[in-house]
Coordinates of C-alpha atoms (C1' of nucleotides) in Angstrom, one line a residue:
Chain A
M17 CA -0.2 -0.3 0.2
R18 CA 1.6 3.6 -0.7
A19 CA 1.4 6.6 0.8
S20 CA -1.8 8.8 -0.2
A21 CA -1.2 11.4 -3.1
P22 CA -1.3 14.0 -0.5
A23 CA 1.7 12.0 1.7
R24 CA 3.1 11.7 -1.4
L25 CA 3.2 15.4 -2.4
A26 CA 4.0 16.1 1.5
A27 CA 7.2 14.2 0.5
R28 CA 8.0 14.9 -2.5
L29 CA 8.2 18.9 -0.5
S30 CA 10.2 17.4 1.9
D31 CA 13.0 16.3 -0.6
L32 CA 12.9 20.0 -0.9
A33 CA 12.9 21.9 1.6
G34 CA 15.2 19.6 4.0
A35 CA 12.8 19.7 6.4
P36 CA 9.4 17.7 7.4
V37 CA 6.3 19.1 5.3
V38 CA 2.8 18.9 6.6
L39 CA 0.0 19.9 4.2
E40 CA -2.8 21.5 5.2
R41 CA -5.5 22.4 3.7
P42 CA -6.1 26.4 4.1
S43 CA -9.6 27.4 5.1
D44 CA -9.6 30.4 2.8
P45 CA -9.4 29.1 -0.4
A46 CA -7.1 32.3 -1.4
H47 CA -4.3 30.7 0.7
G48 CA -4.4 28.2 -2.3
D49 CA -5.7 24.1 -2.4
Y50 CA -3.1 23.7 0.1
A51 CA -0.4 25.4 2.7
T52 CA 3.1 24.4 4.7
N53 CA 4.6 26.7 7.2
V54 CA 8.1 24.9 7.0
A55 CA 9.7 28.5 6.3
L56 CA 8.1 29.7 9.6
R57 CA 9.5 26.2 11.5
T58 CA 12.9 26.1 10.0
A59 CA 13.9 29.5 9.8
P60 CA 15.7 29.4 13.4
Q61 CA 18.2 26.7 12.6
H62 CA 18.3 28.4 9.5
R63 CA 19.2 31.7 10.5
R64 CA 17.1 33.1 7.9
P65 CA 13.9 35.4 7.3
P66 CA 11.3 33.1 6.9
K67 CA 9.9 34.7 3.6
E68 CA 13.3 34.2 1.7
L69 CA 13.2 30.2 3.1
A70 CA 10.0 30.3 1.1
A71 CA 10.4 32.3 -1.5
E72 CA 12.8 29.5 -2.6
L73 CA 10.9 26.8 -2.0
A74 CA 8.3 28.4 -4.2
E75 CA 10.4 28.4 -6.9
R76 CA 11.5 24.8 -6.9
A77 CA 8.1 23.6 -6.0
A78 CA 6.2 25.1 -8.9
A79 CA 8.7 23.7 -11.0
L80 CA 7.0 19.9 -9.5
E81 CA 4.5 18.7 -12.6
E82 CA 1.4 18.5 -9.8
V83 CA 1.6 22.0 -9.0
E84 CA -0.3 24.3 -10.6
R85 CA 0.8 27.8 -8.9
A86 CA 3.4 28.1 -5.4
E87 CA 3.0 31.7 -3.9
V88 CA 4.2 32.6 -0.3
A89 CA 1.9 34.7 1.7
G90 CA 1.7 35.9 5.5
P91 CA 4.6 36.4 7.5
G92 CA 6.4 33.3 5.8
F93 CA 4.0 29.6 4.4
L94 CA 4.2 28.2 0.9
N95 CA 0.2 28.3 -0.7
L96 CA 0.2 25.5 -3.3
W97 CA -2.2 25.2 -5.8
V98 CA -2.5 21.6 -7.5
T99 CA -3.1 20.6 -11.2
P100 CA -6.5 19.4 -12.0
A101 CA -4.8 16.3 -13.0
W102 CA -3.3 15.0 -10.2
L103 CA -6.3 15.8 -8.7
A104 CA -8.1 13.4 -11.0
E105 CA -5.3 10.8 -10.5
A106 CA -5.7 11.1 -7.0
L107 CA -9.1 10.5 -7.1
G108 CA -8.9 7.3 -8.7
E109 CA -7.0 5.8 -6.1
I110 CA -9.8 5.3 -3.9
G111 CA -11.4 2.2 -3.6
P112 CA -13.0 -0.1 -1.3
D113 CA -9.4 -0.7 0.6
Y114 CA -8.5 3.2 0.6
G115 CA -6.7 5.0 3.8
A116 CA -6.4 0.9 5.5
G117 CA -3.6 1.1 6.6
T118 CA -0.2 -1.2 7.3
P119 CA 1.4 0.3 10.3
E120 CA 5.2 0.2 10.9
R121 CA 4.7 -2.2 13.2
R122 CA 1.2 -4.2 12.9
Q123 CA 0.4 -5.4 16.4
K124 CA -2.0 -7.8 17.9
I125 CA -4.6 -6.0 19.8
Q126 CA -7.0 -7.3 22.1
V127 CA -9.9 -3.9 23.3
E128 CA -12.0 -5.7 26.0
L129 CA -15.1 -3.7 26.0
I130 CA -18.7 -3.1 27.6
S131 CA -17.7 -5.8 30.1
A132 CA -20.7 -4.6 32.3
N133 CA -22.9 -6.9 34.5
P134 CA -25.4 -9.7 33.9
A135 CA -27.7 -7.6 36.2
G136 CA -29.9 -6.3 34.0
P137 CA -29.9 -5.1 30.3
L138 CA -27.6 -2.6 29.1
T139 CA -27.6 1.1 29.5
V140 CA -27.1 3.8 27.6
G141 CA -23.7 3.8 29.7
S142 CA -22.7 0.9 28.9
A143 CA -24.2 1.6 24.9
R144 CA -21.3 4.4 25.2
N145 CA -18.8 2.1 26.3
G146 CA -20.2 -0.2 23.2
A147 CA -20.4 3.4 20.6
Y148 CA -16.9 4.6 21.5
G149 CA -14.5 0.4 22.5
D150 CA -15.8 -0.5 19.0
S151 CA -15.3 2.4 16.8
V152 CA -11.5 2.4 18.5
A153 CA -11.1 -1.6 17.4
R154 CA -12.2 -0.5 14.0
L155 CA -10.6 2.2 13.6
L156 CA -7.5 0.1 14.6
S157 CA -8.2 -2.5 12.8
H158 CA -8.4 -0.3 9.5
A159 CA -5.2 1.0 10.5
G160 CA -4.2 -2.7 10.0
H161 CA -3.6 -3.8 13.1
E162 CA -5.5 -7.3 14.4
V163 CA -8.1 -6.7 16.7
E164 CA -9.6 -9.0 19.1
R165 CA -12.8 -7.8 20.9
E166 CA -13.5 -9.9 24.4
Y167 CA -16.3 -9.3 27.0
Y168 CA -16.5 -10.0 30.3
F169 CA -19.0 -11.4 31.8
N170 CA -19.3 -10.6 35.7
D171 CA -20.9 -13.0 36.6
A172 CA -20.7 -14.9 39.8
G173 CA -19.7 -11.7 42.3
R174 CA -21.7 -9.9 44.5
Q175 CA -23.6 -7.5 42.5
V176 CA -24.8 -10.5 40.6
E177 CA -25.6 -12.4 43.8
L178 CA -27.6 -9.5 45.2
F179 CA -29.8 -9.0 41.3
R180 CA -30.3 -12.7 41.6
A181 CA -31.8 -11.9 45.0
S182 CA -33.5 -9.0 44.2
V183 CA -36.0 -10.4 41.5
E184 CA -35.9 -13.9 44.0
A185 CA -37.7 -11.4 46.8
R186 CA -39.7 -10.1 44.4
R187 CA -41.5 -12.8 43.5
R188 CA -42.0 -14.0 46.9
G189 CA -44.1 -10.4 47.3
E190 CA -40.9 -9.2 49.8
E191 CA -39.1 -6.1 49.2
P192 CA -35.3 -6.2 47.9
P193 CA -32.3 -7.3 49.7
E194 CA -30.7 -4.2 51.3
G195 CA -28.7 -2.5 48.1
G196 CA -30.0 -4.6 46.0
Y197 CA -31.8 -3.9 42.7
Q198 CA -35.3 -2.2 41.8
G199 CA -37.0 -0.9 38.3
E200 CA -39.9 -2.2 36.2
Y201 CA -37.4 -4.9 34.3
I202 CA -36.9 -6.9 37.9
N203 CA -40.9 -6.5 37.9
E204 CA -41.0 -8.0 34.3
L205 CA -38.1 -10.6 35.2
A206 CA -39.5 -12.1 38.4
A207 CA -42.5 -12.8 36.3
R208 CA -40.4 -15.4 34.2
D209 CA -39.5 -18.2 34.9
V210 CA -36.0 -18.2 34.6
D211 CA -33.0 -18.2 35.9
P212 CA -32.4 -14.5 36.4
V213 CA -28.9 -14.2 35.6
Q214 CA -28.9 -16.9 32.8
Y215 CA -31.1 -15.1 31.4
M216 CA -29.2 -11.7 31.3
L217 CA -26.3 -13.2 30.1
G218 CA -28.6 -14.4 26.7
E219 CA -30.3 -11.2 26.5
I220 CA -27.4 -9.0 26.8
R221 CA -25.3 -11.3 24.0
R222 CA -28.2 -10.4 21.9
E223 CA -28.5 -6.5 22.5
V224 CA -24.9 -6.5 22.0
A225 CA -25.4 -7.8 18.6
E226 CA -28.2 -5.6 18.1
F227 CA -25.7 -2.9 18.4
R228 CA -24.1 -4.3 15.8
I229 CA -20.8 -5.4 18.2
A230 CA -19.0 -9.0 17.1
I231 CA -17.7 -9.7 20.3
D232 CA -15.0 -12.3 19.2
S233 CA -14.3 -13.5 22.5
W234 CA -16.7 -14.2 25.9
R235 CA -15.3 -14.8 29.1
H236 CA -16.7 -15.5 32.7
Q237 CA -15.2 -14.5 35.9
G238 CA -15.4 -18.0 36.3
E239 CA -12.5 -18.7 34.4
I240 CA -10.6 -16.2 35.2
E241 CA -11.0 -16.8 38.9
Q242 CA -9.5 -20.5 38.7
E243 CA -6.2 -18.7 37.4
V244 CA -6.0 -17.0 40.7
A245 CA -4.5 -19.7 43.0
G246 CA -1.3 -19.4 40.5
V247 CA -0.5 -16.0 39.6
L248 CA -0.5 -15.0 43.3
P249 CA 2.2 -16.8 44.3
K250 CA 4.3 -14.5 42.0
L251 CA 3.3 -10.7 43.0
D252 CA 5.3 -9.1 45.2
S253 CA 2.5 -9.3 48.8
Y254 CA 3.1 -9.4 52.5
E255 CA 1.0 -9.9 55.1
A256 CA -0.9 -7.0 57.3
A257 CA -3.9 -6.3 58.9
G258 CA -5.0 -9.5 58.7
T259 CA -4.8 -9.9 54.7
T260 CA -3.1 -10.2 52.0
W261 CA -1.8 -6.7 50.1
A262 CA 0.0 -6.4 46.6
R263 CA 2.8 -3.9 47.0
T264 CA 1.7 -2.6 44.4
S265 CA 2.9 1.2 44.9
E266 CA 6.1 0.5 43.9
Y267 CA 5.0 -0.1 40.4
G268 CA 2.9 3.0 40.1
D269 CA -0.4 2.6 41.7
D270 CA -1.3 5.3 44.9
K271 CA -2.0 2.4 47.3
D272 CA -1.7 -1.0 48.2
R273 CA -4.0 -3.6 47.1
P274 CA -5.8 -6.0 49.3
L275 CA -6.0 -9.6 47.3
I276 CA -8.0 -11.3 50.1
R277 CA -11.3 -10.9 51.7
S278 CA -9.9 -10.7 55.5
E279 CA -13.2 -11.8 56.4
D280 CA -13.7 -15.1 54.4
G281 CA -10.9 -16.0 53.0
S282 CA -12.0 -15.4 49.4
Y283 CA -10.4 -13.0 46.7
L284 CA -10.8 -10.0 46.3
Y285 CA -11.5 -8.5 42.5
F286 CA -8.1 -7.0 42.5
A287 CA -6.9 -10.6 42.9
A288 CA -8.7 -11.5 39.4
D289 CA -7.7 -8.3 37.8
V290 CA -4.0 -9.4 38.1
A291 CA -4.8 -13.1 36.7
Y292 CA -7.0 -11.5 34.1
V293 CA -4.1 -8.8 33.1
R294 CA -1.5 -12.5 33.1
D295 CA -4.4 -14.3 31.5
K296 CA -4.3 -11.6 28.1
L297 CA -0.9 -10.7 28.1
E298 CA -0.3 -14.6 28.1
R299 CA -2.6 -15.2 25.4
G300 CA 0.6 -13.1 23.3
F301 CA -1.6 -9.9 22.4
D302 CA 1.1 -7.2 21.8
R303 CA -1.3 -4.5 23.9
A304 CA -4.8 -5.2 25.6
I305 CA -6.9 -1.8 25.7
Y306 CA -9.1 -1.4 28.0
V307 CA -12.6 0.5 28.0
L308 CA -13.6 2.0 30.9
G309 CA -16.1 4.7 32.2
A310 CA -14.6 7.5 34.6
D311 CA -16.0 6.4 37.2
H312 CA -13.5 3.4 36.8
H313 CA -10.4 5.8 36.2
G314 CA -9.0 4.8 39.3
Y315 CA -8.8 1.5 37.8
V316 CA -5.6 3.0 35.4
G317 CA -3.1 3.2 37.8
R318 CA -3.8 -0.7 39.4
L319 CA -4.4 -2.2 36.4
K320 CA -0.6 -0.9 34.8
A321 CA 0.8 -1.9 38.2
A322 CA -0.6 -5.4 37.6
A323 CA 1.3 -5.9 35.0
A324 CA 4.8 -4.4 36.0
M325 CA 4.7 -6.9 38.8
L326 CA 3.9 -9.7 37.0
G327 CA 7.2 -8.6 34.9
Y328 CA 5.3 -7.3 31.8
D329 CA 5.8 -4.2 29.9
P330 CA 3.0 -1.6 31.6
E331 CA 2.8 0.1 28.3
R332 CA 1.0 -2.9 26.5
I333 CA -1.7 -2.3 29.4
E334 CA -3.7 1.1 27.7
V335 CA -6.6 2.3 29.5
L336 CA -9.4 4.4 27.1
I337 CA -11.3 6.4 29.8
Y338 CA -14.8 8.2 28.5
Q339 CA -16.6 10.1 30.2
L340 CA -19.9 9.6 31.7
V341 CA -23.7 9.4 30.7
H342 CA -26.0 11.4 32.0
I343 CA -30.0 11.4 32.6
V344 CA -32.0 15.1 32.5
E345 CA -35.4 14.9 33.3
G346 CA -36.7 17.9 34.8
G347 CA -33.8 19.9 34.5
Q348 CA -32.0 17.6 37.3
T349 CA -29.0 15.9 35.8
K350 CA -28.2 12.3 37.4
K351 CA -25.9 10.0 37.4
I352 CA -27.2 6.5 35.9
S353 CA -27.8 3.9 38.3
K354 CA -29.4 0.5 37.1
R355 CA -29.4 0.1 41.1
R356 CA -31.9 2.9 41.9
G357 CA -33.3 2.5 38.5
D358 CA -32.4 5.9 37.4
V359 CA -31.4 5.1 34.1
V360 CA -32.3 4.6 30.5
F361 CA -31.6 1.2 28.4
L362 CA -29.9 0.5 25.3
H363 CA -33.0 -1.1 24.0
E364 CA -35.5 2.1 24.8
L365 CA -32.9 4.6 22.8
I366 CA -32.9 1.6 20.0
D367 CA -36.8 1.6 20.0
K368 CA -36.7 5.5 19.5
I369 CA -34.0 6.3 17.3
G370 CA -32.8 3.6 15.9
V371 CA -29.0 1.4 15.8
D372 CA -27.9 4.6 13.6
A373 CA -29.3 7.4 15.5
T374 CA -27.8 5.9 18.4
R375 CA -24.5 4.7 17.7
W376 CA -23.7 7.8 15.8
Y377 CA -24.9 9.9 19.1
L378 CA -22.9 8.0 21.3
V379 CA -19.5 8.4 19.0
S380 CA -19.8 12.0 17.8
R381 CA -19.1 13.7 20.7
G382 CA -15.1 13.5 22.4
H383 CA -14.8 10.1 24.5
D384 CA -13.3 13.4 27.5
Q385 CA -16.8 15.1 26.9
P386 CA -19.8 14.2 29.1
I387 CA -23.0 13.9 27.5
D388 CA -26.6 14.6 29.0
I389 CA -29.4 12.4 27.4
D390 CA -32.6 14.4 28.5
V391 CA -35.3 12.1 28.7
D392 CA -38.2 13.8 26.6
L393 CA -35.9 15.1 24.2
A394 CA -34.0 12.4 23.0
A395 CA -36.0 11.6 20.2
E396 CA -36.4 14.9 18.9
R397 CA -33.2 15.7 19.4
T398 CA -32.1 13.2 17.5
Q399 CA -34.4 13.6 14.5
K400 CA -32.1 16.2 13.8
N401 CA -29.2 13.9 14.0
P402 CA -26.4 14.3 11.0
V403 CA -26.3 11.0 11.0
Y404 CA -29.5 11.2 8.6
Y405 CA -27.6 14.0 6.6
V406 CA -24.7 11.5 5.5
Q407 CA -27.0 8.8 5.4
Y408 CA -28.6 10.9 2.2
A409 CA -25.6 11.9 0.5
H410 CA -25.0 8.2 0.3
A411 CA -28.1 7.8 -0.6
R412 CA -28.6 10.4 -3.2
I413 CA -25.3 8.9 -4.5
A414 CA -27.1 5.6 -4.9
G415 CA -29.8 7.4 -6.9
I416 CA -27.5 8.1 -9.1
L417 CA -25.0 5.6 -10.2
R418 CA -28.6 4.0 -10.4
N419 CA -29.7 6.4 -13.7
A420 CA -26.0 6.2 -15.0
E421 CA -24.8 3.5 -17.5
G422 CA -21.9 5.0 -18.9
E423 CA -17.9 4.5 -17.7
H424 CA -16.4 6.4 -14.9
G425 CA -13.0 7.8 -15.5
G426 CA -10.7 10.3 -17.3
T427 CA -9.3 14.0 -16.3
P428 CA -11.4 17.0 -17.6
S429 CA -9.1 19.9 -18.4
E430 CA -10.8 22.2 -15.8
L431 CA -12.5 22.1 -12.4
E432 CA -15.5 23.4 -11.0
K433 CA -14.8 24.9 -7.9
E434 CA -17.0 22.3 -6.2
E435 CA -15.6 18.9 -7.6
R436 CA -12.2 20.7 -6.4
D437 CA -13.1 21.1 -3.2
L438 CA -14.7 17.3 -2.9
I439 CA -11.8 16.0 -4.5
K440 CA -9.9 18.1 -1.4
R441 CA -12.0 16.4 0.7
L442 CA -11.7 12.8 0.3
L443 CA -8.5 13.0 -0.3
E444 CA -8.1 13.8 3.2
F445 CA -9.7 10.8 4.3
P446 CA -6.6 8.3 5.1
G447 CA -5.2 11.0 7.0
V448 CA -8.5 11.3 9.4
A449 CA -8.6 7.8 9.7
A450 CA -5.2 7.3 10.8
E451 CA -5.2 10.3 13.4
A452 CA -8.5 8.9 14.7
A453 CA -6.9 5.8 15.4
E454 CA -3.6 7.6 16.6
R455 CA -5.2 9.4 18.9
R456 CA -8.3 7.2 20.3
A457 CA -10.7 9.3 18.9
P458 CA -13.4 8.1 17.0
H459 CA -15.8 11.0 17.3
A460 CA -13.5 12.7 14.1
I461 CA -14.9 10.4 11.8
P462 CA -18.4 11.8 12.2
I463 CA -17.2 14.7 12.1
Y464 CA -15.6 14.7 8.9
A465 CA -18.0 12.4 7.1
I466 CA -20.5 15.9 8.0
R467 CA -18.1 17.7 6.0
V468 CA -18.2 15.0 2.8
A469 CA -21.5 15.4 2.7
D470 CA -21.4 19.2 2.5
D471 CA -19.0 19.8 -0.3
F472 CA -20.8 16.5 -1.7
H473 CA -24.5 17.9 -1.5
R474 CA -22.9 21.9 -2.6
F475 CA -21.7 20.0 -6.1
Y476 CA -24.9 17.9 -6.0
H477 CA -27.0 21.2 -5.8
E478 CA -25.1 22.8 -8.6
H479 CA -23.8 20.5 -11.1
R480 CA -25.2 17.5 -12.5
V481 CA -23.8 13.8 -13.3
V482 CA -25.7 12.0 -15.5
G483 CA -25.6 13.6 -19.2
S484 CA -23.2 16.2 -18.3
E485 CA -19.7 17.4 -20.6
T486 CA -17.8 15.2 -18.2
E487 CA -20.0 12.5 -17.3
A488 CA -17.4 9.5 -16.8
F489 CA -15.5 12.0 -14.7
R490 CA -18.1 13.3 -12.1
L491 CA -19.4 9.3 -12.6
A492 CA -16.0 8.3 -11.1
L493 CA -15.8 11.7 -8.4
V494 CA -19.8 10.3 -7.0
R495 CA -18.8 6.6 -6.5
A496 CA -15.4 7.5 -5.2
T497 CA -17.5 10.1 -2.5
Q498 CA -20.2 7.0 -2.0
S499 CA -17.4 5.1 -1.0
V500 CA -15.1 7.4 1.3
I501 CA -18.7 8.2 3.0
A502 CA -19.2 4.5 3.8
H503 CA -15.8 4.0 5.0
C504 CA -16.9 6.8 7.6
L505 CA -19.9 5.2 8.0
D506 CA -18.6 1.9 8.7
L507 CA -15.8 2.8 10.8
I508 CA -18.5 3.7 13.5
G509 CA -20.8 1.4 12.8
V510 CA -23.4 2.8 10.9
A511 CA -25.4 1.2 7.6
A512 CA -24.6 2.9 4.3
P513 CA -28.2 3.5 2.7
E514 CA -29.1 2.6 -1.1
R515 CA -32.5 4.4 -0.6
M516 CA -34.0 6.8 2.3
Chain B
rG1 C1' -7.2 17.3 51.3
rC2 C1' -5.3 14.3 46.5
rG3 C1' -5.9 12.5 41.4
rC4 C1' -8.5 12.4 36.3
rC5 C1' -11.8 15.1 32.7
rU6 C1' -14.6 19.6 31.4
rG7 C1' -15.3 25.0 31.0
rU8 C1' -15.4 28.0 23.1
rA9 C1' -21.9 31.4 19.1
rG10 C1' -29.3 31.3 23.2
rC11 C1' -28.4 25.3 22.8
rU12 C1' -25.4 20.8 21.8
rC13 C1' -20.4 20.5 20.7
rA14 C1' -16.0 20.3 17.2
rG15 C1' -10.8 22.8 16.6
rC16 C1' -5.7 21.0 20.6
rG17 C1' 0.5 25.7 18.0
rG18 C1' -0.4 28.8 12.6
rA19 C1' -2.6 33.6 8.4
rC20 C1' -9.8 37.0 9.8
rA21 C1' -12.2 30.8 16.1
rG22 C1' -16.8 26.8 12.7
rA23 C1' -20.3 23.3 12.5
rG24 C1' -25.5 21.0 13.5
rC25 C1' -29.7 22.9 16.0
rG26 C1' -32.5 27.0 17.5
rG27 C1' -34.5 32.4 14.8
rC28 C1' -35.1 35.2 10.0
rG29 C1' -35.7 35.1 4.5
rG30 C1' -34.5 33.0 -0.5
rC31 C1' -34.6 28.0 -3.8
rC32 C1' -38.0 21.8 -6.4
rU33 C1' -40.5 21.1 -14.8
rU34 C1' -34.0 18.6 -14.2
rC35 C1' -29.1 12.7 -11.4
rU36 C1' -34.2 11.8 -4.2
rA37 C1' -36.0 19.4 -0.8
rA38 C1' -33.9 13.9 5.4
rG39 C1' -31.4 19.2 0.0
rC40 C1' -28.8 23.9 -1.4
rC41 C1' -28.1 30.2 -0.7
rG42 C1' -27.9 34.3 2.6
rC43 C1' -28.4 37.7 7.7
rG44 C1' -27.6 37.3 12.2
rG45 C1' -25.2 35.9 16.9
rG46 C1' -18.5 34.5 20.7
rU47 C1' -14.2 39.4 26.1
rC48 C1' -12.6 30.7 23.3
rG49 C1' -14.4 30.9 31.9
rG50 C1' -10.1 34.6 34.4
rA51 C1' -5.0 36.1 35.4
rG52 C1' 0.2 35.7 34.3
rG53 C1' 3.9 33.1 31.2
rU54 C1' 6.9 30.2 26.7
rU55 C1' 6.7 31.7 21.2
rC56 C1' 7.5 35.6 15.3
rG57 C1' 2.6 33.5 16.6
rA58 C1' -1.5 30.1 21.8
rA59 C1' -8.8 28.6 21.6
rU60 C1' -4.1 25.3 21.6
rC61 C1' 1.9 24.8 25.8
rC62 C1' 3.3 26.1 31.4
rU63 C1' 1.6 27.6 35.9
rC64 C1' -1.9 29.6 39.3
rC65 C1' -6.8 30.8 40.5
rC66 C1' -12.8 30.1 39.4
rA67 C1' -16.6 26.9 38.7
rG68 C1' -19.2 21.9 37.1
rG69 C1' -17.6 16.0 36.7
rC70 C1' -16.0 11.7 38.2
rG71 C1' -13.0 8.7 41.4
rC72 C1' -9.3 8.6 46.1
rA73 C1' -13.5 0.8 50.0
rC74 C1' -11.2 -5.5 52.4
rC75 C1' -17.6 -3.4 45.9
rA76 C1' -17.2 -4.0 41.3

RNA sequence: GCGCCUGUAGCUCAGCGGACAGAGCGGCGGCCUUCUAAGCCGCGGGUCGGAGGUUCGAAUCCUCCCAGGCGCACCA
C-alpha cells in the first residue's frame, strides 16, 4: 500500500525543503489548495528570514509537475495550487481499501469493551462504552492491526448475587434486600420462569449483536478465578492487618491493594484483575486495551501496576477512559444507576431512534466530553441527528449510480470549484482515519463525514452528473464520494443505505 | 485534601501550535418542470472561564485561580 496522494506530495516537498513538510488545507481558498509552514518552523535553525526560505521553496515547488502555482504569503507560509490532472489521478486511488494502513509494526491488539454485569439490560452508559470501544477497534483494524474484541462477564460476584436475590425477593412478594435492585425490569424478570442471571447473559449477547458489535471472545469470571491461585505467588506481596496485600504502590499505583477478604478468605476483585491481566498478555496480545467509564479511572494505576509486578511492560496495558452519560430529567442531571432504577436502557433508545442514530450520537462527541441525554427530548433532538444528513448523501449517490450507464473515469482539463473542493475533501480521509486511530478518537470520523456530505450536497446542487459533458469523470467522483462515506459510516458501525 | 476530565455563538459540540475561531440545532429570508428539498443559498450571533508566562505566532503548551463532573473501599 503506497502512501496517499497528499502524503506523497508532502514527501516530495519535504525533499525540496530538507525538512518534514506537513500540508494543511487552508480554510481561506485564497490561500491555495494546500499550505505549509515549513519556512516558519525552520527559519530559526537556518538563521534566515522565513519569507526568504519560503520564496526559495516556492520556486522549486512550482517546478513540480503536480503543482500549478506556489506563492509565499503572510509571515512565510507557502501556498500551493495543484493541477486538475493531479486531483483526478488522486481520485482514482479511492477504492475499497482506501486509507487502510499498514503500520510499521502490525500489532495484535485486544479491546475489552462493555463488560457490564449481567444484572440487567445494557444501559446507555454501557452503550457508550460499546459504541466508543467498538469504533476504536474498527479504527485499529482499519489501520492494519489484528484486533480481537472481548467481553468479560462478571457473573459470580456480589452484585450479581444481589441482583438474583432481588428478583427472587420480588417473586415472593418481598422488598429487595439491602442495596438491592429495583425498577420495572426486575418486576418483568420476576414474572418469567428463568434464572435471572442466565437469562441476562443471553439478553446481553443479543443486545450487543443488535448494536452491531461482534464480540470474538466472551469470558466469564469463573474462568479467570481459576487462574488466581496460580498468580498470587508471583506477586510482590506481604501480610498485614489480617490479609494479604499486593505492593502495587511500588509499581506506580497510588496505594497497595488487598488481595483477600480477611473476613472469609475469598479473593477480592483485584486478585481477579491481576489474573486477568496475565491471562490477556499470555494469550499473545501485544497490547490489551480496556475501555472504562470515568467512574473507573482509578483503575488505570492498578492495572498497569499489576502488569509491572508480573514482569510485563506496563505500556502493553492501555486504558481508555470515556466520560459518563448522564440522564437529564426536569432540568436535573443525574448519574445513571441501574440499582436505583434511574436509568435509560440501550433497548429503549434503539426503540426510539434506531441503532444508527444511537451509535452516531454516542460516538460523535469526544470521549472526554460528558453526554447528557434528556429523556424527554432524546427522540426529538435526534430526529435532527446529522447521521441522516450523511446517510442521505450516500443514498443520493446511489440514486445517481442507478441512473447512470456510462463509464467511470477520465480527466477533465478544468475542474469546477465544487469538484475541486470535494476531491480535496476525499483525499483527507486516510489522514483523518489514521489520526483518529492514533488518538483513539473515533468522533473525528462523524465530524469529517459531515464535511464530506456537505461538499457533496453542494456539488450535487450545482452540477449534474448524468448527461453532463464530463459524465464519466463525475461518475468516478461521485462513486469515490460514496465509497468514502461508506468507509466512515462503517468505521462507526452505522449503516450506509442505498435509498432513504 | 489528592488525582483524572471538562469550561469555545442562545443550546449541543468541533477545532488542541499557525494566516480573520467553525458546524449542527434554534431565529429570520430566499431556492424544486431537470440524477431523492432528509437538500442548497443568504442574514444575525463569540472578552475561546479568569490572570500570568513560553513563542515570530496561543482557544491550542506551562503555572496559578474560579466553576462543574468523576474518583480516592477488605464493592465491582
